[in-house]
């Protein structure tokens, strides 16, 4: 897809973001779609699937822009399915991560390690859990920052 069409698509999404209320824009994840489209465009020179998804998203946003004020639950479901397909492709094929991926992962690992640590060292689960969680959050935030610096976040 040529750069003019990509810029036009991003411009249409920005306009849609201003036309709808904040709740609808959040449900449609319009900010995330702008990042996804930029990522798909950067990979489209080497990846045929990315080219296909760009064309599909262009058609998808043309369809929903006309009916954005009368969205049904089925429309939201189809939109979320499209989001999951594209995101899954970017995660698996191009080895990207979603925002806060490492923080949420390491927070849960830290909690699960903090509970036995709290029992062994302090004889108190209530002390081990926040200590493990804070260590997990610190490690995960550092890894998220590193991934963002390397440009690996959608």
PDB file of C-alpha atoms in Angstrom:
ATOM      1  CA  UNK A   1       0.000   0.000   0.000  1.00  0.00           C
ATOM      2  CA  UNK A   2       1.435   3.361  -0.900  1.00  0.00           C
ATOM      3  CA  UNK A   3       2.259   5.895   1.825  1.00  0.00           C
ATOM      4  CA  UNK A   4      -0.471   8.325   0.727  1.00  0.00           C
ATOM      5  CA  UNK A   5      -3.181   5.726   1.317  1.00  0.00           C
ATOM      6  CA  UNK A   6      -1.726   4.898   4.725  1.00  0.00           C
ATOM      7  CA  UNK A   7      -1.672   8.582   5.691  1.00  0.00           C
ATOM      8  CA  UNK A   8      -5.254   8.938   4.424  1.00  0.00           C
ATOM      9  CA  UNK A   9      -6.337   5.956   6.534  1.00  0.00           C
ATOM     10  CA  UNK A  10      -4.666   7.384   9.645  1.00  0.00           C
ATOM     11  CA  UNK A  11      -6.262  10.749   8.939  1.00  0.00           C
ATOM     12  CA  UNK A  12      -9.702   9.103   8.653  1.00  0.00           C
ATOM     13  CA  UNK A  13      -9.207   7.315  11.979  1.00  0.00           C
ATOM     14  CA  UNK A  14      -8.155  10.602  13.617  1.00  0.00           C
ATOM     15  CA  UNK A  15     -11.306  12.272  12.272  1.00  0.00           C
ATOM     16  CA  UNK A  16     -13.416   9.372  13.499  1.00  0.00           C
ATOM     17  CA  UNK A  17     -11.809   9.731  16.917  1.00  0.00           C
ATOM     18  CA  UNK A  18     -12.987  13.345  17.077  1.00  0.00           C
ATOM     19  CA  UNK A  19     -16.458  12.585  15.682  1.00  0.00           C
ATOM     20  CA  UNK A  20     -17.418   9.931  18.239  1.00  0.00           C
ATOM     21  CA  UNK A  21     -17.648  10.244  21.985  1.00  0.00           C
ATOM     22  CA  UNK A  22     -14.761   9.193  24.180  1.00  0.00           C
ATOM     23  CA  UNK A  23     -16.411   5.951  25.300  1.00  0.00           C
ATOM     24  CA  UNK A  24     -16.910   4.752  21.712  1.00  0.00           C
ATOM     25  CA  UNK A  25     -13.370   5.750  20.751  1.00  0.00           C
ATOM     26  CA  UNK A  26     -12.074   3.710  23.682  1.00  0.00           C
ATOM     27  CA  UNK A  27     -14.203   0.702  22.731  1.00  0.00           C
ATOM     28  CA  UNK A  28     -12.979   0.885  19.141  1.00  0.00           C
ATOM     29  CA  UNK A  29      -9.348   1.265  20.315  1.00  0.00           C
ATOM     30  CA  UNK A  30      -8.682   3.928  17.688  1.00  0.00           C
ATOM     31  CA  UNK A  31      -5.321   4.984  19.172  1.00  0.00           C
ATOM     32  CA  UNK A  32      -4.164   1.379  19.091  1.00  0.00           C
ATOM     33  CA  UNK A  33      -5.270   1.072  15.467  1.00  0.00           C
ATOM     34  CA  UNK A  34      -3.148   4.040  14.471  1.00  0.00           C
ATOM     35  CA  UNK A  35      -0.095   2.314  15.966  1.00  0.00           C
ATOM     36  CA  UNK A  36      -1.082  -0.996  14.320  1.00  0.00           C
ATOM     37  CA  UNK A  37      -1.439   0.622  10.898  1.00  0.00           C
ATOM     38  CA  UNK A  38       1.969   2.268  11.224  1.00  0.00           C
ATOM     39  CA  UNK A  39       3.496  -1.087  12.172  1.00  0.00           C
ATOM     40  CA  UNK A  40       1.769  -2.906   9.321  1.00  0.00           C
ATOM     41  CA  UNK A  41       3.018  -0.249   6.915  1.00  0.00           C
ATOM     42  CA  UNK A  42       6.594  -0.624   8.135  1.00  0.00           C
ATOM     43  CA  UNK A  43       6.470  -4.420   7.655  1.00  0.00           C
ATOM     44  CA  UNK A  44       4.430  -4.424   4.427  1.00  0.00           C
ATOM     45  CA  UNK A  45       7.476  -4.230   2.155  1.00  0.00           C
ATOM     46  CA  UNK A  46       8.578  -7.720   3.241  1.00  0.00           C
ATOM     47  CA  UNK A  47       5.346  -9.318   4.464  1.00  0.00           C
ATOM     48  CA  UNK A  48       2.422 -10.143   2.194  1.00  0.00           C
ATOM     49  CA  UNK A  49       0.110 -10.708   5.148  1.00  0.00           C
ATOM     50  CA  UNK A  50       0.767  -7.181   6.401  1.00  0.00           C
ATOM     51  CA  UNK A  51      -0.179  -5.816   2.972  1.00  0.00           C
ATOM     52  CA  UNK A  52      -3.373  -7.872   3.072  1.00  0.00           C
ATOM     53  CA  UNK A  53      -4.237  -6.630   6.567  1.00  0.00           C
ATOM     54  CA  UNK A  54      -3.663  -3.016   5.525  1.00  0.00           C
ATOM     55  CA  UNK A  55      -6.146  -3.347   2.677  1.00  0.00           C
ATOM     56  CA  UNK A  56      -8.620  -5.142   4.957  1.00  0.00           C
ATOM     57  CA  UNK A  57      -8.324  -2.420   7.592  1.00  0.00           C
ATOM     58  CA  UNK A  58      -8.808   0.278   4.980  1.00  0.00           C
ATOM     59  CA  UNK A  59     -12.061  -1.385   3.869  1.00  0.00           C
ATOM     60  CA  UNK A  60     -13.081  -2.049   7.471  1.00  0.00           C
ATOM     61  CA  UNK A  61     -12.702   1.594   8.484  1.00  0.00           C
ATOM     62  CA  UNK A  62     -14.538   2.784   5.382  1.00  0.00           C
ATOM     63  CA  UNK A  63     -17.458   0.582   6.422  1.00  0.00           C
ATOM     64  CA  UNK A  64     -17.534   1.571  10.066  1.00  0.00           C
ATOM     65  CA  UNK A  65     -17.047   5.302   9.458  1.00  0.00           C
ATOM     66  CA  UNK A  66     -20.486   5.508   7.872  1.00  0.00           C
ATOM     67  CA  UNK A  67     -22.239   3.643  10.690  1.00  0.00           C
ATOM     68  CA  UNK A  68     -20.127   4.672  13.683  1.00  0.00           C
ATOM     69  CA  UNK A  69     -23.044   6.291  15.533  1.00  0.00           C
ATOM     70  CA  UNK A  70     -25.270   3.202  15.294  1.00  0.00           C
ATOM     71  CA  UNK A  71     -22.874   0.458  16.292  1.00  0.00           C
ATOM     72  CA  UNK A  72     -24.380  -2.758  17.583  1.00  0.00           C
ATOM     73  CA  UNK A  73     -22.840  -5.398  19.820  1.00  0.00           C
ATOM     74  CA  UNK A  74     -22.253  -7.551  16.741  1.00  0.00           C
ATOM     75  CA  UNK A  75     -20.310  -4.703  15.098  1.00  0.00           C
ATOM     76  CA  UNK A  76     -18.118  -4.341  18.181  1.00  0.00           C
ATOM     77  CA  UNK A  77     -17.572  -8.099  18.214  1.00  0.00           C
ATOM     78  CA  UNK A  78     -16.480  -8.109  14.545  1.00  0.00           C
ATOM     79  CA  UNK A  79     -14.228  -5.123  15.193  1.00  0.00           C
ATOM     80  CA  UNK A  80     -12.573  -6.860  18.158  1.00  0.00           C
ATOM     81  CA  UNK A  81     -12.107 -10.025  16.091  1.00  0.00           C
ATOM     82  CA  UNK A  82     -10.311  -7.974  13.436  1.00  0.00           C
ATOM     83  CA  UNK A  83      -8.161  -6.365  16.136  1.00  0.00           C
ATOM     84  CA  UNK A  84      -7.201  -9.747  17.564  1.00  0.00           C
ATOM     85  CA  UNK A  85      -6.298 -11.148  14.139  1.00  0.00           C
ATOM     86  CA  UNK A  86      -4.015  -8.268  13.231  1.00  0.00           C
ATOM     87  CA  UNK A  87      -2.438  -8.044  16.673  1.00  0.00           C
ATOM     88  CA  UNK A  88      -1.859 -11.783  16.751  1.00  0.00           C
ATOM     89  CA  UNK A  89      -0.062 -11.609  13.406  1.00  0.00           C
ATOM     90  CA  UNK A  90       2.187  -8.788  14.620  1.00  0.00           C
ATOM     91  CA  UNK A  91       2.952 -10.561  17.891  1.00  0.00           C
ATOM     92  CA  UNK A  92       3.713 -13.966  16.407  1.00  0.00           C
ATOM     93  CA  UNK A  93       5.270 -13.175  13.044  1.00  0.00           C
ATOM     94  CA  UNK A  94       7.170  -9.974  13.807  1.00  0.00           C
ATOM     95  CA  UNK A  95       7.926 -10.708  17.501  1.00  0.00           C
ATOM     96  CA  UNK A  96       6.397  -7.526  18.890  1.00  0.00           C
ATOM     97  CA  UNK A  97       4.842  -7.165  22.340  1.00  0.00           C
ATOM     98  CA  UNK A  98       1.783  -5.332  23.562  1.00  0.00           C
ATOM     99  CA  UNK A  99       1.989  -2.423  25.966  1.00  0.00           C
ATOM    100  CA  UNK A 100       2.739  -3.381  29.587  1.00  0.00           C
ATOM    101  CA  UNK A 101       3.160  -7.039  28.628  1.00  0.00           C
ATOM    102  CA  UNK A 102       6.259  -7.629  30.702  1.00  0.00           C
ATOM    103  CA  UNK A 103       4.972  -5.670  33.683  1.00  0.00           C
ATOM    104  CA  UNK A 104       1.781  -7.724  33.967  1.00  0.00           C
ATOM    105  CA  UNK A 105       3.637 -10.975  33.416  1.00  0.00           C
ATOM    106  CA  UNK A 106       6.367 -10.310  35.960  1.00  0.00           C
ATOM    107  CA  UNK A 107       3.928  -8.832  38.476  1.00  0.00           C
ATOM    108  CA  UNK A 108       2.049 -12.133  38.611  1.00  0.00           C
ATOM    109  CA  UNK A 109       5.329 -14.086  38.755  1.00  0.00           C
ATOM    110  CA  UNK A 110       6.526 -11.820  41.567  1.00  0.00           C
ATOM    111  CA  UNK A 111       3.328 -12.365  43.552  1.00  0.00           C
ATOM    112  CA  UNK A 112       3.542 -16.115  43.124  1.00  0.00           C
ATOM    113  CA  UNK A 113       7.177 -16.119  44.276  1.00  0.00           C
ATOM    114  CA  UNK A 114       6.531 -13.589  47.040  1.00  0.00           C
ATOM    115  CA  UNK A 115       3.929 -15.728  48.800  1.00  0.00           C
ATOM    116  CA  UNK A 116       6.276 -18.640  49.633  1.00  0.00           C
ATOM    117  CA  UNK A 117       9.094 -16.154  50.256  1.00  0.00           C
ATOM    118  CA  UNK A 118       6.908 -14.341  52.772  1.00  0.00           C
ATOM    119  CA  UNK A 119       6.033 -17.593  54.480  1.00  0.00           C
ATOM    120  CA  UNK A 120       9.651 -18.737  54.677  1.00  0.00           C
ATOM    121  CA  UNK A 121      11.347 -15.488  55.696  1.00  0.00           C
ATOM    122  CA  UNK A 122       8.688 -13.521  57.546  1.00  0.00           C
ATOM    123  CA  UNK A 123       6.097 -16.146  58.536  1.00  0.00           C
ATOM    124  CA  UNK A 124       3.584 -13.776  56.974  1.00  0.00           C
ATOM    125  CA  UNK A 125       1.967 -14.038  53.544  1.00  0.00           C
ATOM    126  CA  UNK A 126       0.839 -10.424  53.735  1.00  0.00           C
ATOM    127  CA  UNK A 127       4.446  -9.209  53.715  1.00  0.00           C
ATOM    128  CA  UNK A 128       5.700 -11.485  50.963  1.00  0.00           C
ATOM    129  CA  UNK A 129       2.994 -10.688  48.452  1.00  0.00           C
ATOM    130  CA  UNK A 130       3.648  -6.913  48.099  1.00  0.00           C
ATOM    131  CA  UNK A 131       7.408  -7.440  48.169  1.00  0.00           C
ATOM    132  CA  UNK A 132       7.201  -9.988  45.352  1.00  0.00           C
ATOM    133  CA  UNK A 133       4.743  -7.820  43.436  1.00  0.00           C
ATOM    134  CA  UNK A 134       6.949  -4.734  43.667  1.00  0.00           C
ATOM    135  CA  UNK A 135      10.014  -6.682  42.522  1.00  0.00           C
ATOM    136  CA  UNK A 136       7.997  -8.112  39.610  1.00  0.00           C
ATOM    137  CA  UNK A 137       6.693  -4.684  38.641  1.00  0.00           C
ATOM    138  CA  UNK A 138      10.222  -3.242  38.745  1.00  0.00           C
ATOM    139  CA  UNK A 139      11.632  -5.984  36.522  1.00  0.00           C
ATOM    140  CA  UNK A 140       8.654  -5.882  34.130  1.00  0.00           C
ATOM    141  CA  UNK A 141       8.724  -2.093  33.816  1.00  0.00           C
ATOM    142  CA  UNK A 142      12.421  -2.238  32.993  1.00  0.00           C
ATOM    143  CA  UNK A 143      11.819  -4.848  30.304  1.00  0.00           C
ATOM    144  CA  UNK A 144       8.897  -2.827  28.899  1.00  0.00           C
ATOM    145  CA  UNK A 145      11.111   0.259  28.724  1.00  0.00           C
ATOM    146  CA  UNK A 146      13.798  -1.758  26.957  1.00  0.00           C
ATOM    147  CA  UNK A 147      11.268  -3.130  24.452  1.00  0.00           C
ATOM    148  CA  UNK A 148       9.932   0.369  23.817  1.00  0.00           C
ATOM    149  CA  UNK A 149      13.467   1.670  23.279  1.00  0.00           C
ATOM    150  CA  UNK A 150      14.101  -1.098  20.753  1.00  0.00           C
ATOM    151  CA  UNK A 151      10.788  -0.362  18.994  1.00  0.00           C
ATOM    152  CA  UNK A 152       9.239  -3.757  19.766  1.00  0.00           C
ATOM    153  CA  UNK A 153       5.897  -2.524  21.155  1.00  0.00           C
ATOM    154  CA  UNK A 154       2.762  -2.315  19.062  1.00  0.00           C
TER     155      UNK A 154
END
